Structure formats: C-alpha cells, structure tokens
PDB file of C-alpha atoms in Angstrom:
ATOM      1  CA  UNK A 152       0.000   0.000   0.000  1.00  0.00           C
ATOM      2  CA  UNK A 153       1.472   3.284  -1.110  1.00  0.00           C
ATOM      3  CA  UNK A 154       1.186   6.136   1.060  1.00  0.00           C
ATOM      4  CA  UNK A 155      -1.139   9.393   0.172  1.00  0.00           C
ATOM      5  CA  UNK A 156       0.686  11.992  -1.617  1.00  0.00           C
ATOM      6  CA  UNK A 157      -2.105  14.281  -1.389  1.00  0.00           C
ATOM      7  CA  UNK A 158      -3.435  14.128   2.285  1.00  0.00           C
ATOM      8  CA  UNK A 159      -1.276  13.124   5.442  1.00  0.00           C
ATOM      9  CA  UNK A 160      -3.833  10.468   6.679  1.00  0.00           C
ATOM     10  CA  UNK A 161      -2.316  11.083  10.368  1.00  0.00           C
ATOM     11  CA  UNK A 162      -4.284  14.315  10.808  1.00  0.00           C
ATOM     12  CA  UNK A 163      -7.756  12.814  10.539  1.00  0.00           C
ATOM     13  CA  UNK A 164      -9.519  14.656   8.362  1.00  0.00           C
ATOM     14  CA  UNK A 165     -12.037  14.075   5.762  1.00  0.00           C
ATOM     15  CA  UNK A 166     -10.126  15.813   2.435  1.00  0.00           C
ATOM     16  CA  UNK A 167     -13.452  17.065   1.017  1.00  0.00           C
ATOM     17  CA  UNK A 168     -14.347  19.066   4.964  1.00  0.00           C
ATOM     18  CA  UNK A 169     -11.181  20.547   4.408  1.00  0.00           C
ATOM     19  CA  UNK A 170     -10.997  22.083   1.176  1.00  0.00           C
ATOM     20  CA  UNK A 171     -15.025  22.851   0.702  1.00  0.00           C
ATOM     21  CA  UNK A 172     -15.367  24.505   4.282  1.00  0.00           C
ATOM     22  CA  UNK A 173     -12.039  24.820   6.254  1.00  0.00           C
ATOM     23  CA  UNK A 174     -13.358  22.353   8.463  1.00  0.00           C
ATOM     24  CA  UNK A 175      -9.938  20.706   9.468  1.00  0.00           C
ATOM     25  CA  UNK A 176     -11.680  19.151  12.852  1.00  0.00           C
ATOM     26  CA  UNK A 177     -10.180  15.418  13.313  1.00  0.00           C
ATOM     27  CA  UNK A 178     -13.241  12.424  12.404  1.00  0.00           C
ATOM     28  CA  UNK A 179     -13.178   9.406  13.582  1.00  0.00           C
ATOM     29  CA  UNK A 180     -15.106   7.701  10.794  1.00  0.00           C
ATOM     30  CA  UNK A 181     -12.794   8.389   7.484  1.00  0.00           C
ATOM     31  CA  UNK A 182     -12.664   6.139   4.743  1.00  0.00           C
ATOM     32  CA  UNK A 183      -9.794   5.624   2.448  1.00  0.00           C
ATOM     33  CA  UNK A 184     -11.330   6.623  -1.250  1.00  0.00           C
ATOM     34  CA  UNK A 185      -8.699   6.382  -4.821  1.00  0.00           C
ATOM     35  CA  UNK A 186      -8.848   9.282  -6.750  1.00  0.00           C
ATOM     36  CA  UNK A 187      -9.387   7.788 -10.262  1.00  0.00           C
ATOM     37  CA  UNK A 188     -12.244   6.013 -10.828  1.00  0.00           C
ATOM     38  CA  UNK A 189     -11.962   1.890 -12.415  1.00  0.00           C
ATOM     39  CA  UNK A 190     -10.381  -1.025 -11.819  1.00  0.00           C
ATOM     40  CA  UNK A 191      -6.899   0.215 -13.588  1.00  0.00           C
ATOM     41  CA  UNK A 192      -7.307   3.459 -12.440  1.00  0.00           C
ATOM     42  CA  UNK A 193      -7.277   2.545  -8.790  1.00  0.00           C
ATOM     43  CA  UNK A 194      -4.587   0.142  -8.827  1.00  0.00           C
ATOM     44  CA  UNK A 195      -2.617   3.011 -10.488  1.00  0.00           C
ATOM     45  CA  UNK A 196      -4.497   5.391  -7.372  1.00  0.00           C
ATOM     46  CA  UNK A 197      -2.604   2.855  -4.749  1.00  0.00           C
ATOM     47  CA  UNK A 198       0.290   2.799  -6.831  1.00  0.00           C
ATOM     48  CA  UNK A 199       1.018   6.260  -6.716  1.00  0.00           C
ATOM     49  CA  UNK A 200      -0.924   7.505  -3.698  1.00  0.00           C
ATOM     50  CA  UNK A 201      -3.323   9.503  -5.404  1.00  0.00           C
ATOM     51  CA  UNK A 202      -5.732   8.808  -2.024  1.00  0.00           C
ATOM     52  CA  UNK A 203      -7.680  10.871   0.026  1.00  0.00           C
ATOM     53  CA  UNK A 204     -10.022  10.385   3.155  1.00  0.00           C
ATOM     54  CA  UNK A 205     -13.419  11.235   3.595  1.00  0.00           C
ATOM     55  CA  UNK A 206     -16.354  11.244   5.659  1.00  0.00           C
ATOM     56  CA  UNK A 207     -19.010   9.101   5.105  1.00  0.00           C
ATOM     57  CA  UNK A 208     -21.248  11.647   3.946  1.00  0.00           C
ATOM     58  CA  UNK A 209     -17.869  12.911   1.201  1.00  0.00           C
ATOM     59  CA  UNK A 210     -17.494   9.303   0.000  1.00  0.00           C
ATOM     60  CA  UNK A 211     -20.929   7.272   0.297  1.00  0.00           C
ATOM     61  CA  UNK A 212     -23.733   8.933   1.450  1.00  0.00           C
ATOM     62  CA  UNK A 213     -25.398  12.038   0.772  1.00  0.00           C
ATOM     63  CA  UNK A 214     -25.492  14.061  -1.858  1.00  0.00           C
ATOM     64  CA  UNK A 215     -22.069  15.672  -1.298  1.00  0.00           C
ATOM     65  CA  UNK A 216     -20.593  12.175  -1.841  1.00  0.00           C
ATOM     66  CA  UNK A 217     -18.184  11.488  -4.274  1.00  0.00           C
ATOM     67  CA  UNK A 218     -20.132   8.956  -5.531  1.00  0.00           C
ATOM     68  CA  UNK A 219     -23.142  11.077  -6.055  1.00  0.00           C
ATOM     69  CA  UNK A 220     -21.487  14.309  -6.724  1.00  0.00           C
ATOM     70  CA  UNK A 221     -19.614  14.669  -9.778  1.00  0.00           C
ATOM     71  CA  UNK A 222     -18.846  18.059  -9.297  1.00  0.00           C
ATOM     72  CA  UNK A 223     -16.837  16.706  -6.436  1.00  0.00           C
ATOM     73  CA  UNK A 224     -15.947  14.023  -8.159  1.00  0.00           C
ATOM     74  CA  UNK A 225     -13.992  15.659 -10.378  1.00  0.00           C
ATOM     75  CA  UNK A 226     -12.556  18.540  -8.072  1.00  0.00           C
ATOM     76  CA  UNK A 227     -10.700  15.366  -6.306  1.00  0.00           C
ATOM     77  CA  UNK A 228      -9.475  14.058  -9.868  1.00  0.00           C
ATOM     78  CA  UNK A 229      -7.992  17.533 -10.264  1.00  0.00           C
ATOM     79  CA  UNK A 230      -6.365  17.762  -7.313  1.00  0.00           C
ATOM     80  CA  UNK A 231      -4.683  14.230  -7.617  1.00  0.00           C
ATOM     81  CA  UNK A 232      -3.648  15.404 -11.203  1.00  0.00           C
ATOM     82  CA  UNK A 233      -1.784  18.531  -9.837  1.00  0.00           C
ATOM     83  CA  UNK A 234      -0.412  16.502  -6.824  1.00  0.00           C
ATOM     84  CA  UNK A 235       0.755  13.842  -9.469  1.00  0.00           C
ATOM     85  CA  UNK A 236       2.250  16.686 -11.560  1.00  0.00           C
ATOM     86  CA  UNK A 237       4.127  18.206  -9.189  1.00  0.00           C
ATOM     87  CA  UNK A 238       5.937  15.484  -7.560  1.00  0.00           C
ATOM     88  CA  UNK A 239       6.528  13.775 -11.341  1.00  0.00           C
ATOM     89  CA  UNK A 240       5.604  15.154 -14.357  1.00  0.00           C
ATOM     90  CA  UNK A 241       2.350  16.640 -16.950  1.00  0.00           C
ATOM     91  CA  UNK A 242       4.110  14.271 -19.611  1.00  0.00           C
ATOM     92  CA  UNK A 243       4.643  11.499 -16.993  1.00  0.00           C
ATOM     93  CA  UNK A 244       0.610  11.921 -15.956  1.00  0.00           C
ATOM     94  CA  UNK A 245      -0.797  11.709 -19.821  1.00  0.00           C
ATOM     95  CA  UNK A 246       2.091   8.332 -20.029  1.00  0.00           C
ATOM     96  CA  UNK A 247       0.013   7.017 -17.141  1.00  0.00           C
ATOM     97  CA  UNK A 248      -3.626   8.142 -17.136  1.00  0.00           C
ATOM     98  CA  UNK A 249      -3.791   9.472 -21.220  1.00  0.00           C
ATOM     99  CA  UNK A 250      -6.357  12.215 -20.239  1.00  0.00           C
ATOM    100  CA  UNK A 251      -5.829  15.823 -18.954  1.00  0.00           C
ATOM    101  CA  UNK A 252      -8.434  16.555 -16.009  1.00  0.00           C
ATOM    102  CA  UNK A 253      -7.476  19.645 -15.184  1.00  0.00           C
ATOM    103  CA  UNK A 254      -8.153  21.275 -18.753  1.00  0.00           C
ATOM    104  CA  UNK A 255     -11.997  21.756 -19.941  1.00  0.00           C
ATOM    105  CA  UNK A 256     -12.978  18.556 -21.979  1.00  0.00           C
ATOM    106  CA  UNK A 257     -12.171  18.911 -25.614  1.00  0.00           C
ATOM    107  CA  UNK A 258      -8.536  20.578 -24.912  1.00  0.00           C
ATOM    108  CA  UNK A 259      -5.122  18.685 -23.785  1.00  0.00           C
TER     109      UNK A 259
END
C-alpha cells in the first residue's frame, strides 16, 4: 500500500471538509477513497498515492458524496492530477492516465 501523496492520513480529516469549508476538525469515521475512478485506475491510485479520506457523507452517502457528486468528483481528480504533476511530471501523468483533467474537456 502506497502512502497518500495528497493528504497526510495522520491528521484525521475528511479531504473534502477541508478544502469545501475549512473544516480541518479530526473524524473518527474516514474512509480511504482512490482518486481515479476503475479497476486500472485505482490500482494506479494505490500505486502512486493519489488517495484521500473522507467522511461518510464525502465518499458514500449524501449528496455531497463522491459517488453522487460529480462536481466533487472531479474537483478530487484535479487535485490528484496537480499533486501527481508536481511530484513527477504533466508528460509522466498523460504516459500514465492518457487524459488531462485539469483542462476543460475537448482541450489537452
């Protein structure tokens, strides 16, 4: 298991609390959730601790969850991107994930 390169899992906080309202109070309920979505994707996730943890009601339930929300969805696929990119490479992300998330669909 690879650790997160976008969260320090140590402080206890649900990622999504922390960047949507500044809410960096320690949960005790956080679950572990990969960044990019499918089977390759989130062995790739693991492999290069694109990670974050959440709240229940960031991950599962509610309608903030990741997987309800695509909005948020996506703001966490961004965020892994430019974590990804700044600890390798743009040209090393599009070798290992062959899309550009941060750029509006339609431009790479």
């Amino acid at each position: 298991m690879s650790k997160s390169i976008m969260q320090d899992k140590s402080r206890r906080t649900c990622y999504l609390c922390m960047l949507l309202r500044g809410d960096d109070a320690p949960r005790s309920n956080l679950q572990e959730h990969h960044a990019m979505p499918g089977t390759a994707n989130r062995k790739l996730s693991e492999h290069y601790g694109l990670k974050v943890y959440l709240c229940l009601q960031h991950h599962t339930q509610g309608p903030e969850a990741v997987h309800h929300n695509i909005h948020h969805q996506r703001l966490v696929q961004r965020k892994a991107q430019e974590a990804f990119e700044a600890k390798y490479s743009h040209e090393k992300w599009m070798e290992v994930f062959g899309r550009n998330i941060i750029q509006p669909f339609g431009k790479s």
